[in-house]
């Protein structure tokens, strides 16, 4: 154990600051990698948001079509019931 130095993750040490010194931003390649990584995560998040918005718009359009079809069928059913009621009432009035 005499002169062995502990292994240190240089990037982690640069982010935290070395040996308790106040944290300072990393410099050089490590900083560029972090910026690219953050940009990639942002782009991936935007892609997920866009996909979710597209899926929601599709679902809303599909629901609107189903609603219109159901409304049309209900109007037809109510019209048929009205016709039956009118046909039943017609002999009584005559």
XYZ file of C-alpha atoms in Angstrom:
94
model
C 0.000 0.000 0.000
C 3.013 2.222 0.256
C 3.259 4.444 -2.827
C 0.194 3.373 -4.778
C -1.951 6.239 -6.010
C -5.708 5.677 -6.130
C -7.319 5.508 -9.571
C -9.355 8.610 -10.267
C -11.929 9.164 -12.945
C -10.520 12.364 -14.432
C -13.830 13.559 -15.847
C -15.624 13.036 -12.521
C -12.790 14.767 -10.695
C -12.935 17.723 -13.110
C -16.682 18.075 -12.660
C -16.608 17.893 -8.848
C -13.406 19.808 -8.429
C -10.266 18.069 -7.176
C -9.987 17.217 -3.479
C -12.895 19.247 -2.164
C -12.110 22.429 -4.098
C -15.257 24.196 -5.339
C -16.683 22.617 -8.466
C -15.448 24.095 -11.728
C -16.574 23.377 -15.263
C -14.577 20.762 -17.159
C -12.378 21.955 -20.009
C -11.269 20.546 -23.342
C -12.492 17.317 -24.855
C -14.460 16.263 -21.782
C -16.465 19.497 -21.915
C -17.190 19.037 -25.627
C -18.335 15.464 -25.014
C -20.693 16.656 -22.278
C -22.126 19.402 -24.518
C -22.638 16.962 -27.404
C -24.196 14.463 -25.021
C -26.575 17.098 -23.650
C -27.492 18.208 -27.171
C -28.146 14.590 -28.152
C -30.397 14.094 -25.128
C -32.300 17.266 -25.983
C -32.753 16.144 -29.603
C -33.939 12.718 -28.452
C -36.412 14.332 -26.044
C -37.729 16.576 -28.829
C -38.127 13.551 -31.098
C -40.129 11.773 -28.366
C -42.305 14.857 -27.842
C -42.946 15.190 -31.586
C -43.809 11.492 -31.852
C -46.187 11.761 -28.907
C -47.823 14.873 -30.392
C -48.268 13.118 -33.738
C -49.731 10.047 -32.063
C -52.082 12.220 -30.018
C -53.212 14.155 -33.098
C -53.866 10.856 -34.879
C -55.789 9.527 -31.877
C -57.840 12.736 -31.672
C -58.677 12.598 -35.385
C -59.625 8.929 -35.077
C -61.839 9.704 -32.072
C -63.505 12.567 -33.973
C -64.263 10.221 -36.904
C -65.700 7.598 -34.558
C -67.774 10.245 -32.796
C -69.185 11.547 -36.100
C -70.087 8.014 -37.193
C -71.765 7.239 -33.859
C -73.642 10.534 -33.970
C -74.898 9.736 -37.490
C -76.044 6.270 -36.410
C -77.809 7.693 -33.360
C -79.608 10.270 -35.512
C -80.750 7.462 -37.822
C -81.929 5.374 -34.863
C -83.839 8.284 -33.343
C -85.421 9.035 -36.746
C -86.476 5.364 -37.035
C -88.001 5.442 -33.545
C -89.805 8.708 -34.405
C -91.193 7.049 -37.558
C -92.413 4.056 -35.521
C -94.062 6.341 -32.975
C -95.695 8.353 -35.766
C -96.933 5.148 -37.455
C -98.384 3.906 -34.150
C -100.059 7.234 -33.496
C -101.494 7.602 -37.022
C -104.174 4.854 -36.732
C -105.328 6.261 -33.408
C -105.832 9.713 -34.905
C -107.820 8.424 -37.843
